[in-house]
PDB file of C-alpha atoms in Angstrom:
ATOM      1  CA  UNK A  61      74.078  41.265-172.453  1.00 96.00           C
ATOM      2  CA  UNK A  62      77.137  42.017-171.090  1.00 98.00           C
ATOM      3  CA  UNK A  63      80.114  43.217-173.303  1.00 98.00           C
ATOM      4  CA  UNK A  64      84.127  42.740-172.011  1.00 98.00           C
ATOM      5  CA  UNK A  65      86.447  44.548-173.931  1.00 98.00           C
ATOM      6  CA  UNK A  66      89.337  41.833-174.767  1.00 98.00           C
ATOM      7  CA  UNK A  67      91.021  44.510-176.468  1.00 98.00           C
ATOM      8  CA  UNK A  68      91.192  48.204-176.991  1.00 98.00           C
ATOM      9  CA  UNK A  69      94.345  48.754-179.053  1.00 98.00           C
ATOM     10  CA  UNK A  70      95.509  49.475-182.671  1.00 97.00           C
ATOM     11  CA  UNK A  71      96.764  46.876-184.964  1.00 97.00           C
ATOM     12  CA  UNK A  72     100.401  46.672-182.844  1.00 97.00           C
ATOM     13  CA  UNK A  73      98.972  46.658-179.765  1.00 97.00           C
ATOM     14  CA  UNK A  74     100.439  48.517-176.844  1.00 97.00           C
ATOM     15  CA  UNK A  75     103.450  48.581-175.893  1.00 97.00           C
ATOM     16  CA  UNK A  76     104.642  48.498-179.201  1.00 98.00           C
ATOM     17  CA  UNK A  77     107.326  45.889-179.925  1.00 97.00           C
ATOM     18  CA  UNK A  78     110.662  47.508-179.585  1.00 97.00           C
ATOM     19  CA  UNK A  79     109.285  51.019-178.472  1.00 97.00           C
ATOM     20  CA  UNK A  80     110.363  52.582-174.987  1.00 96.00           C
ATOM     21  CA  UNK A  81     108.215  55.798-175.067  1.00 96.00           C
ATOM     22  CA  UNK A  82     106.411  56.614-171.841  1.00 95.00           C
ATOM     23  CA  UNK A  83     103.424  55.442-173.090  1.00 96.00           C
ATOM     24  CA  UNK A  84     104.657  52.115-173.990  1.00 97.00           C
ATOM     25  CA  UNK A  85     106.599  51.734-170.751  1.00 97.00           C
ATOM     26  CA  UNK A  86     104.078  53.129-168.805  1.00 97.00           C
ATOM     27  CA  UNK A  87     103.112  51.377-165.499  1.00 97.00           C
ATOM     28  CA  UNK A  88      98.987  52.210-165.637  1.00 97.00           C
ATOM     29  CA  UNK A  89      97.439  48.628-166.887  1.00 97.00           C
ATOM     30  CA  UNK A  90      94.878  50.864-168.742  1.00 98.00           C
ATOM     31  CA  UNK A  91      97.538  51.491-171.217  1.00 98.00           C
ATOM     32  CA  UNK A  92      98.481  48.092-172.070  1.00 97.00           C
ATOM     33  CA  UNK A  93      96.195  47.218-175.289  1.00 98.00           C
ATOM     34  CA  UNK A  94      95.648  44.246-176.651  1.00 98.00           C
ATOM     35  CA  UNK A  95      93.948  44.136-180.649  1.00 98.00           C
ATOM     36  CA  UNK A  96      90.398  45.022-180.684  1.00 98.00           C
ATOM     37  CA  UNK A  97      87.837  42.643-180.021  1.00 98.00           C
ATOM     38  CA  UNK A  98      84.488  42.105-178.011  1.00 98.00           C
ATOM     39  CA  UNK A  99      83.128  39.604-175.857  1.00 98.00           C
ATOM     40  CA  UNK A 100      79.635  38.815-176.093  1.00 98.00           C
ATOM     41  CA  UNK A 101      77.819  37.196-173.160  1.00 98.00           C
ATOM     42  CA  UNK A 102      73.846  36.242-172.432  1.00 96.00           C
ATOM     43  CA  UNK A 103      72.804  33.670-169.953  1.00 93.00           C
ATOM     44  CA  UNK A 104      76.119  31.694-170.319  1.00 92.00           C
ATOM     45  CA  UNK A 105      75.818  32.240-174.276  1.00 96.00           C
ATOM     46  CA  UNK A 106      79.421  33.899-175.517  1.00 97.00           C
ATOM     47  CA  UNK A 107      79.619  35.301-178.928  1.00 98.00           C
ATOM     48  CA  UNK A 108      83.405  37.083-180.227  1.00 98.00           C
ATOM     49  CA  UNK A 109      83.174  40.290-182.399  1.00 98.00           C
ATOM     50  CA  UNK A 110      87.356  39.497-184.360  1.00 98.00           C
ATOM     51  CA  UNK A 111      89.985  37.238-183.386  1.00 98.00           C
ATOM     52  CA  UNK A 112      92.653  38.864-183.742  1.00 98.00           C
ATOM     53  CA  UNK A 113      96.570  38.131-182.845  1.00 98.00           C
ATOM     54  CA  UNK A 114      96.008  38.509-179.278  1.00 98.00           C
ATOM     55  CA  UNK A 115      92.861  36.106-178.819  1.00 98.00           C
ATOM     56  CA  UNK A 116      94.171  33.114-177.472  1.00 98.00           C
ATOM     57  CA  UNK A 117      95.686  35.679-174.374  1.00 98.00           C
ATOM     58  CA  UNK A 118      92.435  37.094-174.510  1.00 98.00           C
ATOM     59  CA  UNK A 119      90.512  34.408-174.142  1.00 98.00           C
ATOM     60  CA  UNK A 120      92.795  32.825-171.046  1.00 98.00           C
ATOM     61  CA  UNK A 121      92.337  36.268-169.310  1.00 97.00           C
ATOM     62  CA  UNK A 122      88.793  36.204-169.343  1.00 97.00           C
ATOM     63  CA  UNK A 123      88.398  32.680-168.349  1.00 97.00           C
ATOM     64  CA  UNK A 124      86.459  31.718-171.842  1.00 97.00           C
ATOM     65  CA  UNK A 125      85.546  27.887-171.726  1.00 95.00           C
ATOM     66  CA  UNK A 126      82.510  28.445-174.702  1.00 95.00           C
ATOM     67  CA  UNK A 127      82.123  30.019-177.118  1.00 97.00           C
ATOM     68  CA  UNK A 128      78.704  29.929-179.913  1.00 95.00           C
ATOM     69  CA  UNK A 129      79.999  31.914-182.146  1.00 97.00           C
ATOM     70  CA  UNK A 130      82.518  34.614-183.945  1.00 98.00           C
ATOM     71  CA  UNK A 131      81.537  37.968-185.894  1.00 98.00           C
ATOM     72  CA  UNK A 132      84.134  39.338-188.473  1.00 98.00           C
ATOM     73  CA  UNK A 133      84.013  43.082-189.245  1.00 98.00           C
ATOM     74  CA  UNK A 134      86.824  42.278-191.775  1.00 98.00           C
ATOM     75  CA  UNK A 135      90.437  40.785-193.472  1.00 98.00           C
ATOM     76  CA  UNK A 136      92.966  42.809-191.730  1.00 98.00           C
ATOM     77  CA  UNK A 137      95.429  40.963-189.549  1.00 98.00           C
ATOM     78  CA  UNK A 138      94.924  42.811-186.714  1.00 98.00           C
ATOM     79  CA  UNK A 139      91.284  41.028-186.414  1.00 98.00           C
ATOM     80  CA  UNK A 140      91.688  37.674-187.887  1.00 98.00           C
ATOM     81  CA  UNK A 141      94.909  35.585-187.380  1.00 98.00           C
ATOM     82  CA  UNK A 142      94.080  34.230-184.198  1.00 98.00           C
ATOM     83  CA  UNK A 143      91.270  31.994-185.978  1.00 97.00           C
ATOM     84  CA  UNK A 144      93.500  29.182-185.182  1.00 96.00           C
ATOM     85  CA  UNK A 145      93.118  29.286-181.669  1.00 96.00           C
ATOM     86  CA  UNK A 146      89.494  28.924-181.686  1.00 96.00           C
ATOM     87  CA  UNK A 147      90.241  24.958-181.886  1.00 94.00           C
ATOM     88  CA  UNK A 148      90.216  24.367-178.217  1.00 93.00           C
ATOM     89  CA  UNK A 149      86.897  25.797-177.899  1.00 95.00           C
ATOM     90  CA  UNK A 150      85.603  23.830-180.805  1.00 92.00           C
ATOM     91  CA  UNK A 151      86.913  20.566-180.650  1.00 88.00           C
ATOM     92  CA  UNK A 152      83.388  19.781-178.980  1.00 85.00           C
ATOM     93  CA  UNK A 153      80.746  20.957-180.941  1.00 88.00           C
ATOM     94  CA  UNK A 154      82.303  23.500-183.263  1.00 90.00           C
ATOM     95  CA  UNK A 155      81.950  26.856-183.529  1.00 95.00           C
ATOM     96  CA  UNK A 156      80.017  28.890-185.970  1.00 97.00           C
ATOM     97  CA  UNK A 157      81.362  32.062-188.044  1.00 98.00           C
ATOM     98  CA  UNK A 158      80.163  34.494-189.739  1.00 98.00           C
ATOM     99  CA  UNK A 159      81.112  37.385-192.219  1.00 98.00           C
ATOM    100  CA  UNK A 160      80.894  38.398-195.907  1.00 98.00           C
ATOM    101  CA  UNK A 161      81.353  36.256-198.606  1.00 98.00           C
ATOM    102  CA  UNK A 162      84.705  38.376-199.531  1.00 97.00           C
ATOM    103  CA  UNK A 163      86.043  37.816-196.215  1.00 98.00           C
ATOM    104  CA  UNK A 164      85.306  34.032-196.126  1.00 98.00           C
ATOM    105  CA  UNK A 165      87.166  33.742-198.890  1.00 97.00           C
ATOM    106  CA  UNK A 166      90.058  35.359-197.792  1.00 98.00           C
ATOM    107  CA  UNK A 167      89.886  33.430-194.477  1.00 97.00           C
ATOM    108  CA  UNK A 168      89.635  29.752-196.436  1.00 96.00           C
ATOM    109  CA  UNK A 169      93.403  30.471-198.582  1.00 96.00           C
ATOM    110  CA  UNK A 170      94.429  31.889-195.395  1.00 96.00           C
ATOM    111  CA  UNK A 171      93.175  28.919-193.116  1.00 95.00           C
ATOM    112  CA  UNK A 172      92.720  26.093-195.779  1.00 92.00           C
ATOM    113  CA  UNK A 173      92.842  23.509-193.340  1.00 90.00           C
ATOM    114  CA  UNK A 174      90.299  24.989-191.313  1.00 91.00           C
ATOM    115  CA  UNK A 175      87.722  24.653-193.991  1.00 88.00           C
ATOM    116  CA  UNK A 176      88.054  21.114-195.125  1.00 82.00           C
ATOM    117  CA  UNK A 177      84.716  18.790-195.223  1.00 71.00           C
ATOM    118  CA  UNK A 178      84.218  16.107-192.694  1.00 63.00           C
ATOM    119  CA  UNK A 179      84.832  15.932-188.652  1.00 59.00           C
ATOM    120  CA  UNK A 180      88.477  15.795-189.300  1.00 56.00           C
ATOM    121  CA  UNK A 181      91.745  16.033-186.156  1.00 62.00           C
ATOM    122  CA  UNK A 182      92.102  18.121-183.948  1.00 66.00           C
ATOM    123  CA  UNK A 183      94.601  19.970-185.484  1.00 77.00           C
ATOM    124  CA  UNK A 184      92.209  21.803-187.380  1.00 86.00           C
ATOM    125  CA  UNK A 185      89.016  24.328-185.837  1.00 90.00           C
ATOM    126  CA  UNK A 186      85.784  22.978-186.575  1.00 90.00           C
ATOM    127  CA  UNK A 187      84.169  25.861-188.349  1.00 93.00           C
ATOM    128  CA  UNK A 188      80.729  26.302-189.373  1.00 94.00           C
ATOM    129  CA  UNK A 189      80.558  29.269-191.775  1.00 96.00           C
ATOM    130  CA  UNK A 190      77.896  31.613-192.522  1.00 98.00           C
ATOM    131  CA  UNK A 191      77.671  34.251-194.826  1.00 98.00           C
ATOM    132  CA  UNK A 192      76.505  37.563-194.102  1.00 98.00           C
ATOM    133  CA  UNK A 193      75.580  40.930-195.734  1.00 98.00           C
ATOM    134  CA  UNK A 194      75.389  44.538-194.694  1.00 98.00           C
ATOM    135  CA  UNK A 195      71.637  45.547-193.795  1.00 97.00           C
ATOM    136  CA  UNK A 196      70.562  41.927-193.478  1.00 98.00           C
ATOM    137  CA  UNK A 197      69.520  40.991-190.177  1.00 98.00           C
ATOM    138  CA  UNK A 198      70.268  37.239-188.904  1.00 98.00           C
ATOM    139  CA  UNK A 199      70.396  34.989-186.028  1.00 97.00           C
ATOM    140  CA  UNK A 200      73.677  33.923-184.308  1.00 97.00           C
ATOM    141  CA  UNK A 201      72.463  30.929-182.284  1.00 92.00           C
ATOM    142  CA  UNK A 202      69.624  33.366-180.308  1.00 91.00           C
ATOM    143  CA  UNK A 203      71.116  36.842-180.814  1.00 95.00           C
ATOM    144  CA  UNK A 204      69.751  39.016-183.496  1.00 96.00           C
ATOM    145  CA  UNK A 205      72.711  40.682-185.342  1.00 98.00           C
ATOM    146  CA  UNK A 206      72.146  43.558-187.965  1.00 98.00           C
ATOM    147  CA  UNK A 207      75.688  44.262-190.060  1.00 98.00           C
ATOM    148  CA  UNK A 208      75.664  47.533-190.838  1.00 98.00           C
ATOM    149  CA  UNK A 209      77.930  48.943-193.475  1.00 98.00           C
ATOM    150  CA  UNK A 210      81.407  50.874-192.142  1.00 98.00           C
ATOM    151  CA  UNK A 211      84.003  52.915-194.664  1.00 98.00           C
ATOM    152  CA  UNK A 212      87.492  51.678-193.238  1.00 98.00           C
ATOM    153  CA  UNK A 213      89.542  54.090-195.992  1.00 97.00           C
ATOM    154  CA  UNK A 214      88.768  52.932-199.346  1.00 96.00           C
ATOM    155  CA  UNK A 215      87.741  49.304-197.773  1.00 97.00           C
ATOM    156  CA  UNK A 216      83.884  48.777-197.102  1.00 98.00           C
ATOM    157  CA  UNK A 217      84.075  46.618-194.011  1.00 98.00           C
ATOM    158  CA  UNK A 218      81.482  45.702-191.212  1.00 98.00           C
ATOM    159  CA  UNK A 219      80.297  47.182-187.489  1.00 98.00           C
ATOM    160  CA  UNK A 220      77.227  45.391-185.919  1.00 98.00           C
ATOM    161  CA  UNK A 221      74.184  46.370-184.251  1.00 98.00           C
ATOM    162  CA  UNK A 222      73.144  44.195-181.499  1.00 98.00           C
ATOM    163  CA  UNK A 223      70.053  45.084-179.568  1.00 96.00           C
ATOM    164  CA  UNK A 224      70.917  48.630-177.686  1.00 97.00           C
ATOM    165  CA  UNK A 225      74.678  48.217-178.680  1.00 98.00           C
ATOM    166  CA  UNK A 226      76.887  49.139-181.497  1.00 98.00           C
ATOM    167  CA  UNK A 227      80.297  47.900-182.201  1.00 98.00           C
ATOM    168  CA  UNK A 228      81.827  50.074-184.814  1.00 98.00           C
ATOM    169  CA  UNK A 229      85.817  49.462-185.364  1.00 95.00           C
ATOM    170  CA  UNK A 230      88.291  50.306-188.337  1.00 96.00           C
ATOM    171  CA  UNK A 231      86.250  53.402-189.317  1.00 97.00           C
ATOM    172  CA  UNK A 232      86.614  56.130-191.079  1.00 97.00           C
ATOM    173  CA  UNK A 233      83.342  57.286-192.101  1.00 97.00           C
ATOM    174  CA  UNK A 234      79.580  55.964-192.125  1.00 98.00           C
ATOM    175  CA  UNK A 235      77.220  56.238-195.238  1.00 98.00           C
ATOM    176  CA  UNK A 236      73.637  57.833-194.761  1.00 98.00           C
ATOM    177  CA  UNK A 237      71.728  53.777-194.167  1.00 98.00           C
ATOM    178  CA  UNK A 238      74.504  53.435-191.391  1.00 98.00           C
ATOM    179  CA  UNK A 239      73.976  56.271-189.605  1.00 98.00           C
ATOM    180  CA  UNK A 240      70.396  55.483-189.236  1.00 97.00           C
ATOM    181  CA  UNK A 241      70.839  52.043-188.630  1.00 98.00           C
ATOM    182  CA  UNK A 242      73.194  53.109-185.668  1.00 98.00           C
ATOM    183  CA  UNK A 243      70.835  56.230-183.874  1.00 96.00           C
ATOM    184  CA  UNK A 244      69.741  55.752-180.216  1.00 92.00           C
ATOM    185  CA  UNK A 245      72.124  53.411-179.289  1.00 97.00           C
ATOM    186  CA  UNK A 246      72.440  52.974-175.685  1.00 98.00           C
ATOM    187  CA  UNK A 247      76.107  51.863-175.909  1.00 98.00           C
ATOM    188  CA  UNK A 248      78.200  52.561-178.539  1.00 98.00           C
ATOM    189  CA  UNK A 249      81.906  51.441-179.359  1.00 98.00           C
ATOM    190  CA  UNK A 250      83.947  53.761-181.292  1.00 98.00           C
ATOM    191  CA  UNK A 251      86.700  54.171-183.421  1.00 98.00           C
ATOM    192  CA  UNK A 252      88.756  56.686-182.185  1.00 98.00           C
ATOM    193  CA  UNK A 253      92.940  56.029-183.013  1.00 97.00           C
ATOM    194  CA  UNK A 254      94.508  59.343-182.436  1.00 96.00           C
ATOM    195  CA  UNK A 255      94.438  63.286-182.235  1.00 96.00           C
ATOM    196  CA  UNK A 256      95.910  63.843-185.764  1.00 96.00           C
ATOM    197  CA  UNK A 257      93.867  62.774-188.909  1.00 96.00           C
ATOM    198  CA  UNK A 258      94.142  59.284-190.415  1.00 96.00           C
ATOM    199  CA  UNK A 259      93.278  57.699-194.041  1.00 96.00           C
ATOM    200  CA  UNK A 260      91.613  55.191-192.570  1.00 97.00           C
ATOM    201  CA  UNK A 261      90.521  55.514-189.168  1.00 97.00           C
ATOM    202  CA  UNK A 262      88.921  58.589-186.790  1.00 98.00           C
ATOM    203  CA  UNK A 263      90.307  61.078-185.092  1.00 98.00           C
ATOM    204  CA  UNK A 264      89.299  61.377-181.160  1.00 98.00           C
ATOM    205  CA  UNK A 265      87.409  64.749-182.359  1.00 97.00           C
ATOM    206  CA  UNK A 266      85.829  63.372-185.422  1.00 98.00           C
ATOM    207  CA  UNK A 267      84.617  60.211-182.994  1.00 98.00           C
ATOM    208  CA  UNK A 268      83.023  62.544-180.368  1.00 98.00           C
ATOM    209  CA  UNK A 269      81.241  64.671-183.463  1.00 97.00           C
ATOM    210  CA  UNK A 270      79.990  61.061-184.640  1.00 97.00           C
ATOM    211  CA  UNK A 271      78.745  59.803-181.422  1.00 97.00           C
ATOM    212  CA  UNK A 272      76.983  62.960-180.911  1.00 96.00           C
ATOM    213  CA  UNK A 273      75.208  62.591-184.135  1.00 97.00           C
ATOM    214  CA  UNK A 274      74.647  59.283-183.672  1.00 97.00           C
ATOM    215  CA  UNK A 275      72.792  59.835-180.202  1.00 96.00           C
ATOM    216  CA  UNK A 276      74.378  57.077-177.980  1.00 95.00           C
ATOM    217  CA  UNK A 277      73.531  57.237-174.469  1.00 97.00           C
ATOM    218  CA  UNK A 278      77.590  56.135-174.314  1.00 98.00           C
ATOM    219  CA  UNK A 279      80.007  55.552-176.533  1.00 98.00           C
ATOM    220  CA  UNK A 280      83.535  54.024-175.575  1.00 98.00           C
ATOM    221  CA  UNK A 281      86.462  55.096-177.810  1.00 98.00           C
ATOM    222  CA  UNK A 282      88.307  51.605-179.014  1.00 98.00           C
ATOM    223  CA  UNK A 283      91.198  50.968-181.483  1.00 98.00           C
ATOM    224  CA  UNK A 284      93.073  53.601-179.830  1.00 98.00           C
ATOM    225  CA  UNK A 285      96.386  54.149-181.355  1.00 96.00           C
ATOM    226  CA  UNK A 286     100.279  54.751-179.848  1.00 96.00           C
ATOM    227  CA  UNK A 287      99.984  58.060-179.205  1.00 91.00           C
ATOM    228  CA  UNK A 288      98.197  58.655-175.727  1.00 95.00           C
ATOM    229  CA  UNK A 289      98.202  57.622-172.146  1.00 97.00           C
ATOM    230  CA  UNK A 290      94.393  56.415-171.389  1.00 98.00           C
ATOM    231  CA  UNK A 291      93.841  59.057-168.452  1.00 97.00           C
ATOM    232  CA  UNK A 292      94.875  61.788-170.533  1.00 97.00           C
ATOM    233  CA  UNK A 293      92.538  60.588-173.322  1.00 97.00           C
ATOM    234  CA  UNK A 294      90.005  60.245-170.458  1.00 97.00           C
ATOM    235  CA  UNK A 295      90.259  63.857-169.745  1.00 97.00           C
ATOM    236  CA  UNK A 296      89.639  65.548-172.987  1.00 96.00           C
ATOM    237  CA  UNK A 297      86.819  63.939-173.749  1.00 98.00           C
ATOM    238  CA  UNK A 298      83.763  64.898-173.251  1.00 97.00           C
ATOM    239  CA  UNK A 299      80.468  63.851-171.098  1.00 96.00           C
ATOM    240  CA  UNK A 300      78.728  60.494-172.516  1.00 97.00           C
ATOM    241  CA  UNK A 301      82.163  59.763-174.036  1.00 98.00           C
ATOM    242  CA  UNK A 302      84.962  57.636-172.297  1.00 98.00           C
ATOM    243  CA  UNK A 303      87.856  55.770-173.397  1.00 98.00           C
ATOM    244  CA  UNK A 304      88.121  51.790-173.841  1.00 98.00           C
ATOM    245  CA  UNK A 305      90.029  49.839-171.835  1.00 98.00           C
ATOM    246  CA  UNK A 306      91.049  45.950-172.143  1.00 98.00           C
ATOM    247  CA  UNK A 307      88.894  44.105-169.369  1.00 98.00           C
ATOM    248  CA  UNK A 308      86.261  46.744-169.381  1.00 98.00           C
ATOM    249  CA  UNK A 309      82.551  45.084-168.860  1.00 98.00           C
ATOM    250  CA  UNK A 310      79.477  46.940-169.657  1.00 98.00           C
ATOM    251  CA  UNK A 311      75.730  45.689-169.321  1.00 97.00           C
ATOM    252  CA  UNK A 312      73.486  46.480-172.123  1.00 95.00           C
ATOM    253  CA  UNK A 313      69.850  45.319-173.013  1.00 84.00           C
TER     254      UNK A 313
END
């Protein structure tokens, strides 16, 4: 399987809109970050972790001309509103989705026209929906997906385990089930926004405590916030822990 970070950033993205800090104006592509999301790919199979604002960029960068499916980790902006440009790549044969039933919901008031009965025009996604729970295991068109259960603040979202990988966004904390779910991971993405604590979201410190806990041969800090340059991020952290970076490709079994 091999995993392409489409995007490493925070929910503005970097640079931030209106902002001429160095980092924002900085001239080192690692610190331009689009919203989080993951790309998927086995044997020509590709599978999206969020589409957020920055997907259809995302998916013109990386040359996407399929796609068999999306996983949602949850309703926040920053991960869903580019669900509309997933009609290109489903005008064919559609495209299958799946999250919790809360989530769902949220996405058909959003998106109402995107979940209307029959084959419909093509100004509409073709959307197969599928709803998932935390701890259930299931089958996204070959790959076996496990949704494990993530505290995002007060909101209990998603992260996924996917073989020898773990994709764990938005996060603040992990209950006990979680924490097993996620040990001996060979690859690991991270939350990790900033050096200074959050409500919702893990400090680079708390991330590297986590991933040591956790056991990953690897773990990639993602969702990282505007607050630091990516080599100086790079060079606090420690061994078996890097930093995220849009366009980054990693092979996992």
């Amino acid at each position: 399987m091999i995993c392409t970070v489409l995007g490493s950033g925070t929910s503005t993205g970097l640079p931030v809109i209106g902002c001429s800090c160095s980092l924002c104006t900085s001239t080192d592509p690692k610190d331009r970050r689009l919203r989080s999301s993951l790309l998927l790919t086995v044997n020509e199979k590709n599978w999206i972790i969020d589409t957020g604002p920055d997907f259809r960029a995302q998916a013109l960068r990386v040359g996407l001309k399929n796609l068999d499916g999306v996983l949602f980790t949850h309703g926040h902006a920053d991960h869903i509103l580019g669900l509309d440009d997933l009609r290109p790549l489903s005008y064919r044969t559609g495209v299958d989705i799946w999250a919790e039933q809360a989530l769902l919901q949220q996405l058909n008031r959003m998106f109402p026209y995107a979940f209307v009965a029959g084959d419909g025009l093509n100004s509409r996604p073709k959307l197969r929906v599928h709803e998932i729970r935390a701890g259930q295991r299931f089958d996204a068109h070959g790959l076996e997906v496990l949704p494990v259960r993530v505290f995002h603040g007060k909101d209990q979202i998603l992260g996924f385990r996917i073989g020898e990988m773990g994709y764990v966004t938005d996060c603040s904390a992990l209950p006990p089930p979680s924490l097993e779910q996620l040990k001996g991971l060979e690859v690991l993405f991270l939350d990790g926004l900033q050096r200074t604590p959050h409500p919702t979201h893990l400090t680079f410190e708390k991330a590297v405590l986590l991933a040591r806990e956790l056991g990953a041969k690897k773990t990639y800090l993602t969702h990282i916030g505007h607050e630091i340059r990516h080599q100086d991020l790079q060079s606090r952290l420690p061994e078996g822990v890097e930093a995220a970076w849009d366009g980054l490709t990693v092979e996992v079994n």
